[in-house]
CSV table of C-alpha atoms in Angstrom, one decimal:
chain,number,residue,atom,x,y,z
N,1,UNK,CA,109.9,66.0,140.7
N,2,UNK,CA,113.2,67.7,140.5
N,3,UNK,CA,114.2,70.1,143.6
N,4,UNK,CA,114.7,73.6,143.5
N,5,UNK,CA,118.3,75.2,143.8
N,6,UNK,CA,119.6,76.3,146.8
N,7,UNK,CA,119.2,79.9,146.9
N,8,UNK,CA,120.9,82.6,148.5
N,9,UNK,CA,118.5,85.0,150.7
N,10,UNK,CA,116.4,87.5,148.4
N,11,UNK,CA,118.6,90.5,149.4
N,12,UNK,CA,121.7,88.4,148.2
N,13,UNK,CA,120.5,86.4,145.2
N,14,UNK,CA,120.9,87.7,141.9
N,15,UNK,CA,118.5,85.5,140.9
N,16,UNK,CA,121.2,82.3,140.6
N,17,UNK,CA,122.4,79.3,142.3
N,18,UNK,CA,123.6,79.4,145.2
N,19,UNK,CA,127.5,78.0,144.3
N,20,UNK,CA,127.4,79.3,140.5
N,21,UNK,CA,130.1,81.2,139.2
N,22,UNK,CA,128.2,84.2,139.7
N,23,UNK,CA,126.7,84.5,143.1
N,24,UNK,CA,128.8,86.0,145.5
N,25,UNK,CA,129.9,83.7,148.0
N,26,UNK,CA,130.7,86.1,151.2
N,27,UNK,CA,128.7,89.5,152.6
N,28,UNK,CA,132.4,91.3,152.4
N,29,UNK,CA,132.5,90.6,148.8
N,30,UNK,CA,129.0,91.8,149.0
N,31,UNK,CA,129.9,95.2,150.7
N,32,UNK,CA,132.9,95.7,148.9
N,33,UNK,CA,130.6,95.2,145.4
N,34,UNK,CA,128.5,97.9,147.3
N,35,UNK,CA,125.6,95.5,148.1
N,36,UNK,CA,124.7,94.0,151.9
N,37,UNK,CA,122.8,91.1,153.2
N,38,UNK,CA,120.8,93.5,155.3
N,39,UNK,CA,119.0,92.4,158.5
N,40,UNK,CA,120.3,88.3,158.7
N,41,UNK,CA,117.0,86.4,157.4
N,42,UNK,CA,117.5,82.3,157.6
N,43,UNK,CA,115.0,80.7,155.3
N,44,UNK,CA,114.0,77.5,154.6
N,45,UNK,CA,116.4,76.1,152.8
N,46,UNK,CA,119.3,76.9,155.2
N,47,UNK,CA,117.3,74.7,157.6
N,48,UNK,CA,117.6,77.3,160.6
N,49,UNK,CA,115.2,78.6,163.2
N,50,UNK,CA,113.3,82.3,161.8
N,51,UNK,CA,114.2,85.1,164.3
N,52,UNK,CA,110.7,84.6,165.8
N,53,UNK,CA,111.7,81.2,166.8
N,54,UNK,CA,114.8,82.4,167.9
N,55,UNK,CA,113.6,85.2,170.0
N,56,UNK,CA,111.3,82.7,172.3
N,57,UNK,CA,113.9,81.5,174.4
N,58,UNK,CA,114.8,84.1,176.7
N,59,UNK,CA,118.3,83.8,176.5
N,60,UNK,CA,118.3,84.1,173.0
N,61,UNK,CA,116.1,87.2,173.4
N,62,UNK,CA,118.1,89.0,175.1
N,63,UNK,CA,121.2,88.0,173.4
N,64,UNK,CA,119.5,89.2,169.7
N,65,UNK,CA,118.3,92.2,171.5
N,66,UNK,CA,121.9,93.1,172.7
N,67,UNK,CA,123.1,92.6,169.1
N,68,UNK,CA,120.3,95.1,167.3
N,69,UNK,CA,121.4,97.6,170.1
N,70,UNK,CA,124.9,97.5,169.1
N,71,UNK,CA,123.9,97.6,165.9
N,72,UNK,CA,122.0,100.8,166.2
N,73,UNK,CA,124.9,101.9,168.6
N,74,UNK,CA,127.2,101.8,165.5
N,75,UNK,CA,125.0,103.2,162.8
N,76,UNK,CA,125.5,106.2,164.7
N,77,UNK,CA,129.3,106.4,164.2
N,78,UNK,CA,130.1,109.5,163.1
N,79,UNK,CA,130.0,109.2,158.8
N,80,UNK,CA,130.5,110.6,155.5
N,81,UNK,CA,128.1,111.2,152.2
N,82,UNK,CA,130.0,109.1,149.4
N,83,UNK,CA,130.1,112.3,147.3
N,84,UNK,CA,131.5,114.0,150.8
N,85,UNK,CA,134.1,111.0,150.9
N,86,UNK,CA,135.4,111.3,147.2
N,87,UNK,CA,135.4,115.7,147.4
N,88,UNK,CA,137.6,114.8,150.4
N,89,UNK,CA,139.4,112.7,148.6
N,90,UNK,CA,139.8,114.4,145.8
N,91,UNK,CA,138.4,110.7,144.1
N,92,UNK,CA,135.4,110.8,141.8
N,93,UNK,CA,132.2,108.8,143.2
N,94,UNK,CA,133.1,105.8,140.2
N,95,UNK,CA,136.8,106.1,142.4
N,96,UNK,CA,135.5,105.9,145.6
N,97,UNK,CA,133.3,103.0,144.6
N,98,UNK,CA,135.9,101.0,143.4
N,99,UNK,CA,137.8,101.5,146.5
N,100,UNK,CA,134.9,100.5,148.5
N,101,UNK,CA,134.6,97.2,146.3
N,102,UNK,CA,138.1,96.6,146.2
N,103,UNK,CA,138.2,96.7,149.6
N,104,UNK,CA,140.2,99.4,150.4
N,105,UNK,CA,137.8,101.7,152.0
N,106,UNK,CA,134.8,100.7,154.5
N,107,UNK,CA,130.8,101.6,153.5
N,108,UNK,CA,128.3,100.9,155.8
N,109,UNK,CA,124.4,101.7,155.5
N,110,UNK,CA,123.1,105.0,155.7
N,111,UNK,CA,120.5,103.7,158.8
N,112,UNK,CA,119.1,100.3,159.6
N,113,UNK,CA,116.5,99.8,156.8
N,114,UNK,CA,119.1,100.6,154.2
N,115,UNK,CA,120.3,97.4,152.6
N,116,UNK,CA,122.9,98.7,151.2
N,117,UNK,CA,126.3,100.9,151.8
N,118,UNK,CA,126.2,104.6,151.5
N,119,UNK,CA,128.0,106.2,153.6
N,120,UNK,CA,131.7,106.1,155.0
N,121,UNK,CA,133.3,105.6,158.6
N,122,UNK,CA,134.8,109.1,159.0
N,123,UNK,CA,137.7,107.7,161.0
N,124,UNK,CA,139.2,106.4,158.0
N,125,UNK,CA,139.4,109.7,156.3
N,126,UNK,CA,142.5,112.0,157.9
N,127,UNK,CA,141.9,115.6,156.3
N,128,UNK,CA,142.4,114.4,152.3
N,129,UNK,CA,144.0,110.9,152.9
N,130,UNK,CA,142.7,107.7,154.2
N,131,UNK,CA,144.3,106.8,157.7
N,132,UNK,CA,147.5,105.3,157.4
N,133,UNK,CA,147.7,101.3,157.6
N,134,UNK,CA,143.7,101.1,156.9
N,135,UNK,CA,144.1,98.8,153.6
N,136,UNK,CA,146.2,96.8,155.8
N,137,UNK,CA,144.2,96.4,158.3
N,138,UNK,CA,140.7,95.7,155.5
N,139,UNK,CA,143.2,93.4,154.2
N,140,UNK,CA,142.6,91.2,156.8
N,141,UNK,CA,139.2,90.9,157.6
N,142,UNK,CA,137.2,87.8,156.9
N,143,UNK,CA,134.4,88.1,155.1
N,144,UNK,CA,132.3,88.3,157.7
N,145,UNK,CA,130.6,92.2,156.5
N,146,UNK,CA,130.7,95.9,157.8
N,147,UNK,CA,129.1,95.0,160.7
N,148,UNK,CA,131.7,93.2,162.2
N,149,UNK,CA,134.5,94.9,160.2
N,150,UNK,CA,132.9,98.6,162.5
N,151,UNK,CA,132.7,96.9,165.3
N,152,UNK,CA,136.5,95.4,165.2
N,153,UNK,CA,137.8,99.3,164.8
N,154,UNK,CA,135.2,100.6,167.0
N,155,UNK,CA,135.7,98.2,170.4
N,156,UNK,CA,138.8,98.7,172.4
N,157,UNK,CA,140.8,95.6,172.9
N,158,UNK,CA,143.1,94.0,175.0
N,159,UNK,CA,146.3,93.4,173.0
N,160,UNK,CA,145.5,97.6,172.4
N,161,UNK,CA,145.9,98.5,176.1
N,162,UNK,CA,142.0,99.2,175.9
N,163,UNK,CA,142.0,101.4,172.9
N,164,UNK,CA,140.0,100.8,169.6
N,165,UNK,CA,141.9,100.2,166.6
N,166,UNK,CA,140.6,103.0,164.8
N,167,UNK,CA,142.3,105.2,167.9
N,168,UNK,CA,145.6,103.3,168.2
N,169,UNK,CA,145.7,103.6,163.8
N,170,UNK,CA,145.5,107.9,164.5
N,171,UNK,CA,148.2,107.2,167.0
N,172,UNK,CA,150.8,105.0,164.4
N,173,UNK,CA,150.1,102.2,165.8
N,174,UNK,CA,150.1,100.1,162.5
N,175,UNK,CA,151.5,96.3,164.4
N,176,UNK,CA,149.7,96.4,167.0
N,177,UNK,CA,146.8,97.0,165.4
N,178,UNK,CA,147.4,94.3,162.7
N,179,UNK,CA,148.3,91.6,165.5
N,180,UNK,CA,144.8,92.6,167.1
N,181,UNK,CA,143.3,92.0,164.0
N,182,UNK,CA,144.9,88.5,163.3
N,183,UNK,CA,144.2,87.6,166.8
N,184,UNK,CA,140.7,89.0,166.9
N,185,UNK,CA,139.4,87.3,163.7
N,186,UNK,CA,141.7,83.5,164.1
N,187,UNK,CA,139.4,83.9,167.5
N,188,UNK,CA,135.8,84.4,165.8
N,189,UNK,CA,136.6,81.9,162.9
N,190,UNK,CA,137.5,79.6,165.9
């Protein structure tokens, strides 16, 4: 009896192979192609605990818990319509979306049962030109997908003095803000 293929989750899969040419091999490349994995569900054949059996250790509860408030928490950063975005930006919504998959611009989901991204940061927009040394910044960013991307430009760090990068990128700070990255990432990948 021959195995099935490994599949990607059902919010993922285009209906191939996990590892085929054509299956996307990272959520970023996911977001940028304007898709998401959506809430994180470990199946079968990844061989991981379900988020039930996660969540009855107490520890891990609390942790998950913590993680769906920040989620929430950044949902509610303060967004743009795509068709907002691109009038803005004086980019047509096929423009805008190609910035979005060429990763040049951040999407994130309109609200938490969206699985997919449909609106845009507002911090990255300054009046009709995106914030100076944001590409850069994108640029760097594992593909780890918007969640962590948001929270990275959202959450003051150290090697800013405290201020978030989205701040110190209003303020000039372009290096700074790049180190931060570099170290912020090198640390999670770690």
């Amino acid at each position: 009896m021959a195995s099935a293929p490994l599949m990607l989750p059902e919010t993922t899969r285009r209906n191939q192979p996990y590892g085929t040419a054509s299956a996307p091999r990272h959520s970023l490349s996911l977001i940028r192609a304007g898709q998401s994995f959506g809430p994180l569900r470990r199946e079968e054949p990844f061989g991981l605990p379900s988020r039930a059996e996660l969540e009855k250790s107490p520890v891990l509860a609390r942790a998950l818990a913590r993680g769906d408030s920040r989620r929430r928490e950044l949902l509610q950063t303060p967004t743009l319509s795509l068709e907002e975005a691109a009038r803005r930006l004086e980019l047509s919504i096929d423009e805008l979306r190609t910035a979005i998959a060429q990763g040049r611009l951040l999407a994130i989901p309109a609200n938490d049962s969206s699985p997919s991204p449909t609106r845009i940061p507002s911090f990255q927009l300054v009046e009709s030109h995106l914030l100076p040394g944001l590409e850069q910044v994108l640029k760097l960013l594992p593909d780890y997908g918007w969640f962590d991307a948001l929270n990275f430009f959202n959450s003051p760090h150290e090697g800013l003095h405290g201020d978030t990068p989205a701040h110190a990128l209003t303020q000039g700070q372009l290096e700074p803000v790049l180190r931060c990255a570099r170290q912020h990432w090198q640390h999670l990948s770690t």
